[in-house]
Tab-separated table of N, CA and C in Angstrom:
chain	number	residue	atom	x	y	z
A	1	MET	N	-7.015	-7.727	59.718
A	1	MET	CA	-6.652	-7.135	58.483
A	1	MET	C	-7.389	-6.563	57.168
A	2	PRO	N	-8.681	-7.486	57.329
A	2	PRO	CA	-9.861	-7.137	56.496
A	2	PRO	C	-9.938	-5.572	56.296
A	3	PHE	N	-10.251	-5.059	57.157
A	3	PHE	CA	-10.400	-3.485	57.130
A	3	PHE	C	-9.544	-2.909	56.063
A	4	VAL	N	-8.248	-3.359	56.285
A	4	VAL	CA	-7.039	-2.364	55.528
A	4	VAL	C	-7.021	-3.147	53.983
A	5	SER	N	-7.310	-4.166	54.372
A	5	SER	CA	-7.265	-4.563	52.485
A	5	SER	C	-8.847	-3.936	51.876
A	6	SER	N	-9.321	-3.586	52.582
A	6	SER	CA	-11.135	-3.362	52.122
A	6	SER	C	-10.948	-1.827	51.589
A	7	LEU	N	-10.413	-1.007	52.985
A	7	LEU	CA	-9.574	0.504	52.287
A	7	LEU	C	-8.883	0.392	51.227
A	8	ILE	N	-8.006	-0.123	50.995
A	8	ILE	CA	-7.241	0.139	50.177
A	8	ILE	C	-7.509	-0.254	48.771
A	9	SER	N	-8.601	-1.304	48.654
A	9	SER	CA	-9.452	-1.714	47.552
A	9	SER	C	-10.368	-0.961	47.616
A	10	MET	N	-10.791	-0.161	48.055
A	10	MET	CA	-11.954	1.151	47.657
A	10	MET	C	-11.212	2.475	47.433
A	11	THR	N	-10.190	2.514	47.854
A	11	THR	CA	-9.357	3.821	47.578
A	11	THR	C	-8.658	3.643	46.312
A	12	SER	N	-7.945	2.404	45.729
A	12	SER	CA	-7.509	2.602	44.618
A	12	SER	C	-8.420	2.501	43.550
A	13	PHE	N	-9.689	1.581	43.810
A	13	PHE	CA	-10.695	1.846	42.466
A	13	PHE	C	-10.966	2.827	42.250
A	14	SER	N	-11.254	4.035	43.345
A	14	SER	CA	-11.923	5.135	43.234
A	14	SER	C	-10.695	5.953	42.833
A	15	TRP	N	-9.433	6.105	42.565
A	15	TRP	CA	-8.406	6.463	42.308
A	15	TRP	C	-8.236	6.344	40.964
A	16	GLY	N	-8.640	4.837	40.352
A	16	GLY	CA	-8.318	4.486	39.227
A	16	GLY	C	-9.509	5.225	38.163
A	17	PHE	N	-10.181	4.878	39.092
A	17	PHE	CA	-11.717	5.259	38.329
A	17	PHE	C	-12.253	6.943	38.127
A	18	HIS	N	-11.499	7.524	38.968
A	18	HIS	CA	-11.514	9.088	38.232
A	18	HIS	C	-10.248	9.620	37.606
A	19	ASN	N	-9.034	8.696	37.863
A	19	ASN	CA	-8.042	9.582	37.305
A	19	ASN	C	-7.826	9.262	35.744
A	20	VAL	N	-8.640	7.938	35.587
A	20	VAL	CA	-8.535	7.750	34.086
A	20	VAL	C	-9.139	8.570	32.905
A	21	LYS	N	-8.556	8.949	31.661
A	21	LYS	CA	-8.663	9.400	30.660
A	21	LYS	C	-9.350	8.174	29.684
A	22	PRO	N	-10.717	8.147	29.828
A	22	PRO	CA	-11.610	7.520	28.595
A	22	PRO	C	-11.272	7.685	27.441
A	23	ALA	N	-11.220	8.948	27.016
A	23	ALA	CA	-11.354	8.969	25.456
A	23	ALA	C	-9.678	8.963	24.943
A	24	GLU	N	-8.805	8.879	25.667
A	24	GLU	CA	-7.368	8.889	25.138
A	24	GLU	C	-7.430	7.103	25.114
A	25	VAL	N	-8.194	6.437	26.058
A	25	VAL	CA	-7.830	5.130	26.080
A	25	VAL	C	-8.412	4.304	25.155
A	26	VAL	N	-9.711	5.099	24.821
A	26	VAL	CA	-10.726	4.653	23.587
A	26	VAL	C	-10.008	5.114	22.440
A	27	ASP	N	-9.248	6.103	22.491
A	27	ASP	CA	-8.587	6.325	21.182
A	27	ASP	C	-7.255	5.484	20.905
A	28	ARG	N	-6.664	5.045	21.739
A	28	ARG	CA	-5.699	3.994	21.638
A	28	ARG	C	-6.483	2.102	21.467
A	29	ILE	N	-7.181	2.105	21.953
A	29	ILE	CA	-7.695	0.836	21.047
A	29	ILE	C	-8.405	0.597	19.825
A	30	VAL	N	-8.923	1.921	19.471
A	30	VAL	CA	-9.681	2.216	18.215
A	30	VAL	C	-8.090	1.842	17.508
A	31	ALA	N	-7.109	2.783	17.842
A	31	ALA	CA	-6.203	2.933	16.767
A	31	ALA	C	-5.200	1.504	16.702
A	32	PHE	N	-5.296	0.574	17.844
A	32	PHE	CA	-4.942	-0.452	17.750
A	32	PHE	C	-6.004	-1.308	16.564
A	33	VAL	N	-6.969	-1.652	16.905
A	33	VAL	CA	-7.608	-2.310	16.555
A	33	VAL	C	-7.979	-2.060	14.728
A	34	VAL	N	-7.605	-0.541	14.231
A	34	VAL	CA	-7.220	-0.344	13.114
A	34	VAL	C	-6.233	-0.891	12.479
A	35	ASP	N	-4.911	-0.455	13.305
A	35	ASP	CA	-3.928	-1.067	12.737
A	35	ASP	C	-3.869	-2.848	12.350
A	36	VAL	N	-4.670	-3.745	13.114
A	36	VAL	CA	-4.940	-4.879	13.071
A	36	VAL	C	-5.635	-5.304	12.202
A	37	MET	N	-6.704	-4.335	11.824
A	37	MET	CA	-8.040	-4.590	10.781
A	37	MET	C	-7.475	-4.502	9.420
A	38	THR	N	-6.359	-3.171	9.160
A	38	THR	CA	-6.125	-2.757	7.857
A	38	THR	C	-4.942	-3.468	7.360
A	39	PRO	N	-4.815	-4.140	5.998
A	39	PRO	CA	-4.200	-4.877	5.325
A	39	PRO	C	-2.645	-3.890	5.075
A	40	GLY	N	-1.572	-4.749	5.213
A	40	GLY	CA	-0.261	-3.739	5.154
A	40	GLY	C	-0.164	-3.718	3.764
A	41	ARG	N	1.319	-3.409	3.350
A	41	ARG	CA	1.780	-3.063	2.050
A	41	ARG	C	1.568	-4.070	1.532
A	42	GLY	N	1.298	-3.934	0.150
A	42	GLY	CA	1.159	-5.264	-1.254
A	42	GLY	C	2.170	-5.298	-1.899
A	43	THR	N	2.061	-6.174	-3.072
A	43	THR	CA	2.639	-6.118	-3.970
A	43	THR	C	2.519	-4.995	-4.924
A	44	GLY	N	3.622	-5.051	-5.895
A	44	GLY	CA	3.589	-4.222	-6.915
A	44	GLY	C	3.637	-2.613	-6.695
A	45	GLU	N	4.628	-2.244	-5.708
A	45	GLU	CA	4.873	-0.886	-5.259
A	45	GLU	C	6.453	-1.047	-5.424
A	46	ARG	N	6.501	-0.674	-6.864
A	46	ARG	CA	8.058	-0.712	-7.253
A	46	ARG	C	8.695	0.731	-7.925
A	47	SER	N	7.779	0.980	-8.160
A	47	SER	CA	7.926	2.529	-8.605
A	47	SER	C	7.116	3.593	-7.431
A	48	TRP	N	7.764	4.567	-7.471
A	48	TRP	CA	7.299	5.616	-6.692
A	48	TRP	C	5.952	6.300	-6.563
A	49	TRP	N	5.414	6.245	-7.864
A	49	TRP	CA	4.085	6.375	-8.460
A	49	TRP	C	2.709	5.349	-7.465
A	50	MET	N	3.237	4.001	-7.516
A	50	MET	CA	2.559	3.201	-6.916
A	50	MET	C	2.537	2.962	-5.387
A	51	LYS	N	4.145	3.178	-5.050
A	51	LYS	CA	3.902	3.732	-3.533
A	51	LYS	C	2.933	4.857	-2.929
A	52	GLY	N	3.287	5.703	-3.583
A	52	GLY	CA	2.179	6.959	-3.290
A	52	GLY	C	0.778	6.494	-3.148
A	53	LEU	N	0.301	5.716	-4.519
A	53	LEU	CA	-1.295	5.783	-4.624
A	53	LEU	C	-1.386	4.511	-3.751
A	54	ARG	N	-0.664	3.514	-3.225
A	54	ARG	CA	-0.812	2.778	-2.287
A	54	ARG	C	-1.135	3.330	-0.823
A	55	ASN	N	-0.206	4.377	-0.590
A	55	ASN	CA	0.115	5.131	0.850
A	55	ASN	C	-1.748	5.846	0.635
A	56	VAL	N	-2.254	6.222	-0.092
A	56	VAL	CA	-3.328	6.748	-0.413
A	56	VAL	C	-4.436	6.079	-0.211
A	57	GLN	N	-4.014	4.758	-0.751
A	57	GLN	CA	-5.217	3.697	-0.338
A	57	GLN	C	-5.235	3.098	0.986
A	58	ARG	N	-4.169	3.016	1.729
A	58	ARG	CA	-3.952	2.291	2.880
A	58	ARG	C	-4.786	3.388	3.976
A	59	GLY	N	-4.385	4.864	3.881
A	59	GLY	CA	-4.701	5.668	4.499
A	59	GLY	C	-6.441	5.927	4.691
A	60	SER	N	-6.877	5.768	3.632
A	60	SER	CA	-8.300	5.969	2.862
A	60	SER	C	-9.002	4.714	4.131
A	61	GLN	N	-8.254	3.611	3.673
A	61	GLN	CA	-9.125	2.581	4.552
A	61	GLN	C	-8.963	2.592	6.086
A	62	ARG	N	-7.843	3.082	6.236
A	62	ARG	CA	-7.682	3.574	8.052
A	62	ARG	C	-8.789	3.886	8.481
A	63	ILE	N	-9.166	5.306	7.527
A	63	ILE	CA	-10.224	6.283	8.202
A	63	ILE	C	-11.537	5.367	8.194
A	64	GLU	N	-11.804	4.644	6.740
A	64	GLU	CA	-12.899	4.036	7.088
A	64	GLU	C	-13.190	3.029	7.809
A	65	LYS	N	-12.204	2.700	8.375
A	65	LYS	CA	-12.600	1.369	9.582
A	65	LYS	C	-12.787	2.234	10.797
A	66	GLU	N	-11.965	3.300	11.109
A	66	GLU	CA	-11.751	4.092	12.045
A	66	GLU	C	-13.513	4.645	12.437
A	67	MET	N	-13.589	5.410	11.343
A	67	MET	CA	-15.263	5.746	11.478
A	67	MET	C	-16.488	4.485	11.424
A	68	GLU	N	-16.094	3.553	11.087
A	68	GLU	CA	-17.010	2.427	11.413
A	68	GLU	C	-16.950	1.756	12.677
A	69	ILE	N	-15.764	1.898	13.415
A	69	ILE	CA	-15.526	1.509	14.454
A	69	ILE	C	-16.194	2.620	15.776
A	70	ARG	N	-16.010	3.950	15.337
A	70	ARG	CA	-16.559	4.909	15.953
A	70	ARG	C	-18.270	5.062	16.194
A	71	SER	N	-18.340	4.777	14.962
A	71	SER	CA	-19.929	4.940	14.705
A	71	SER	C	-20.700	3.523	15.104
A	72	HIS	N	-20.175	2.643	15.553
A	72	HIS	CA	-20.619	1.342	16.268
A	72	HIS	C	-20.628	1.868	17.793
A	73	LEU	N	-19.579	2.685	18.297
A	73	LEU	CA	-19.433	3.045	19.694
A	73	LEU	C	-20.562	3.629	19.871
A	74	ALA	N	-20.838	4.950	18.924
A	74	ALA	CA	-21.755	5.835	19.128
A	74	ALA	C	-23.516	4.801	19.022
A	75	GLN	N	-23.458	4.120	18.528
A	75	GLN	CA	-24.684	2.814	18.328
A	75	GLN	C	-25.293	2.151	19.833
A	76	TRP	N	-23.776	1.890	20.315
A	76	TRP	CA	-23.957	1.147	21.470
A	76	TRP	C	-23.737	2.306	22.656
A	77	ASP	N	-23.495	3.495	22.178
A	77	ASP	CA	-24.269	4.443	23.778
A	77	ASP	C	-25.629	4.580	23.620
A	78	GLU	N	-26.042	4.702	22.215
A	78	GLU	CA	-27.324	5.179	21.738
A	78	GLU	C	-28.198	3.817	22.214
A	79	ASP	N	-27.802	2.681	22.241
A	79	ASP	CA	-28.775	1.221	22.771
A	79	ASP	C	-28.682	1.203	23.930
A	80	PHE	N	-27.566	1.476	24.470
A	80	PHE	CA	-27.440	1.300	26.189
A	80	PHE	C	-26.614	2.535	26.783
A	81	PRO	N	-27.606	3.384	27.085
A	81	PRO	CA	-26.947	4.706	27.567
A	81	PRO	C	-26.322	4.473	28.947
A	82	PHE	N	-27.210	3.480	29.791
A	82	PHE	CA	-26.465	3.357	30.803
A	82	PHE	C	-25.385	2.569	31.258
A	83	VAL	N	-24.900	1.773	30.315
A	83	VAL	CA	-23.573	1.332	30.019
A	83	VAL	C	-22.911	2.009	29.054
A	84	HIS	N	-22.440	3.175	29.027
A	84	HIS	CA	-21.686	3.969	28.135
A	84	HIS	C	-20.305	3.283	28.100
A	85	HIS	N	-19.476	3.516	27.053
A	85	HIS	CA	-18.367	2.461	26.706
A	85	HIS	C	-17.187	3.474	27.646
A	86	GLU	N	-17.423	4.661	28.160
A	86	GLU	CA	-16.183	5.210	28.181
A	86	GLU	C	-16.611	5.090	29.969
A	87	LEU	N	-17.668	4.373	30.237
A	87	LEU	CA	-17.958	4.264	31.928
A	87	LEU	C	-17.359	2.863	31.981
A	88	LEU	N	-17.777	2.016	31.016
A	88	LEU	CA	-16.858	0.777	31.158
A	88	LEU	C	-15.647	0.886	31.207
A	89	VAL	N	-14.939	1.950	30.496
A	89	VAL	CA	-13.541	2.039	30.650
A	89	VAL	C	-12.986	2.460	31.983
A	90	ARG	N	-13.450	3.021	32.684
A	90	ARG	CA	-13.469	3.971	34.052
A	90	ARG	C	-13.258	2.901	34.847
A	91	TYR	N	-14.958	1.823	34.474
A	91	TYR	CA	-14.604	0.432	35.398
A	91	TYR	C	-13.421	-0.385	35.382
A	92	ALA	N	-13.098	-0.582	34.159
A	92	ALA	CA	-12.023	-1.177	34.286
A	92	ALA	C	-10.800	-0.849	34.615
A	93	ALA	N	-10.457	0.324	34.680
A	93	ALA	CA	-9.189	1.212	34.804
A	93	ALA	C	-9.496	0.900	36.636
A	94	GLY	N	-10.440	1.233	36.968
A	94	GLY	CA	-10.618	1.001	39.227
A	94	GLY	C	-10.148	-0.473	39.053
A	95	LEU	N	-10.918	-1.263	38.457
A	95	LEU	CA	-10.843	-2.996	38.660
A	95	LEU	C	-9.309	-3.296	38.627
A	96	PHE	N	-8.800	-2.649	37.670
A	96	PHE	CA	-7.202	-2.851	37.382
A	96	PHE	C	-6.416	-2.187	38.322
A	97	ALA	N	-6.540	-1.228	38.848
A	97	ALA	CA	-5.796	-0.298	40.009
A	97	ALA	C	-6.371	-0.965	41.224
A	98	SER	N	-7.912	-1.484	41.862
A	98	SER	CA	-7.788	-2.237	43.006
A	98	SER	C	-7.279	-3.612	43.362
A	99	THR	N	-7.097	-4.140	42.088
A	99	THR	CA	-6.497	-5.783	41.878
A	99	THR	C	-4.649	-5.319	42.296
A	100	LEU	N	-4.382	-4.363	41.546
A	100	LEU	CA	-2.928	-3.935	41.321
A	100	LEU	C	-2.439	-3.588	43.057
A	101	ALA	N	-3.402	-2.855	43.625
A	101	ALA	CA	-3.049	-2.177	45.141
A	101	ALA	C	-2.948	-3.917	46.200
A	102	LEU	N	-4.127	-4.168	45.524
A	102	LEU	CA	-4.048	-5.304	46.614
A	102	LEU	C	-3.106	-6.403	46.620
A	103	THR	N	-2.585	-6.679	45.087
A	103	THR	CA	-1.498	-7.904	45.105
A	103	THR	C	-0.222	-7.398	45.806
A	104	ILE	N	0.172	-5.956	45.248
A	104	ILE	CA	1.073	-5.454	46.256
A	104	ILE	C	0.961	-5.441	47.507
A	105	TYR	N	-0.088	-5.080	47.975
A	105	TYR	CA	-0.177	-5.215	49.371
A	105	TYR	C	0.157	-6.569	49.933
A	106	ASP	N	-0.410	-7.494	49.352
A	106	ASP	CA	-0.534	-8.925	49.708
A	106	ASP	C	1.107	-9.737	49.838
A	107	LEU	N	1.860	-8.927	48.898
A	107	LEU	CA	3.056	-9.191	48.375
A	107	LEU	C	3.949	-8.546	49.583
A	108	ILE	N	3.678	-7.670	49.755
A	108	ILE	CA	4.295	-6.445	51.326
A	108	ILE	C	4.053	-7.373	52.487
A	109	ARG	N	2.659	-8.167	52.646
A	109	ARG	CA	2.522	-8.439	54.407
A	109	ARG	C	2.901	-9.682	54.203
A	110	GLY	N	3.317	-10.404	52.951
A	110	GLY	CA	4.057	-11.753	53.118
A	110	GLY	C	2.978	-12.748	53.035
A	111	PRO	N	3.682	-13.992	53.134
A	111	PRO	CA	2.491	-15.156	53.563
A	111	PRO	C	2.166	-15.741	54.552
A	112	GLY	N	3.324	-14.999	55.736
A	112	GLY	CA	3.122	-15.885	57.029
A	112	GLY	C	2.276	-14.752	57.892
A	113	ASN	N	1.707	-13.715	57.101
A	113	ASN	CA	1.060	-12.968	58.113
A	113	ASN	C	-0.535	-12.837	58.136
A	114	ASP	N	-1.242	-14.318	58.081
A	114	ASP	CA	-2.588	-14.239	57.838
A	114	ASP	C	-3.262	-14.054	59.258
A	115	ASN	N	-4.419	-13.819	59.530
A	115	ASN	CA	-5.544	-13.663	60.608
A	115	ASN	C	-5.541	-14.785	61.746
A	116	LYS	N	-5.464	-16.028	61.148
A	116	LYS	CA	-5.326	-17.533	61.884
A	116	LYS	C	-4.331	-17.567	62.605
A	117	ARG	N	-4.514	-17.914	63.781
A	117	ARG	CA	-3.678	-18.269	65.296
A	117	ARG	C	-3.444	-19.540	64.767
A	118	ARG	N	-2.387	-20.207	65.072
A	118	ARG	CA	-1.691	-21.329	64.803
A	118	ARG	C	-1.496	-21.873	66.194
A	119	ARG	N	-2.088	-22.768	66.967
A	119	ARG	CA	-1.851	-23.300	68.087
A	119	ARG	C	-1.310	-24.658	68.167
């Protein structure tokens, strides 16, 4: 059965590598990081004017953080062109797909179906 496992692993890795959309994954990761790094609502928002001012301020902080993160990604791509950040996303997706497919295969195959003969 090692041939079947290898075939499943290679096929699922290839599928995950080619079908992932790295730009969408990077956009979601950047949005999550910006949400975590940007402070939330503050005090002093009793009037509608202060709420509006705080929303503008929070929006500008979010844009600033996003631009900073994207500039770091661009700098990474210039410093390490052979390890582009989108290529890393593709490899991670392929590894995840391969691991998931092998786990499902092992669960379906069951614990008693190994290649060792019992005497």
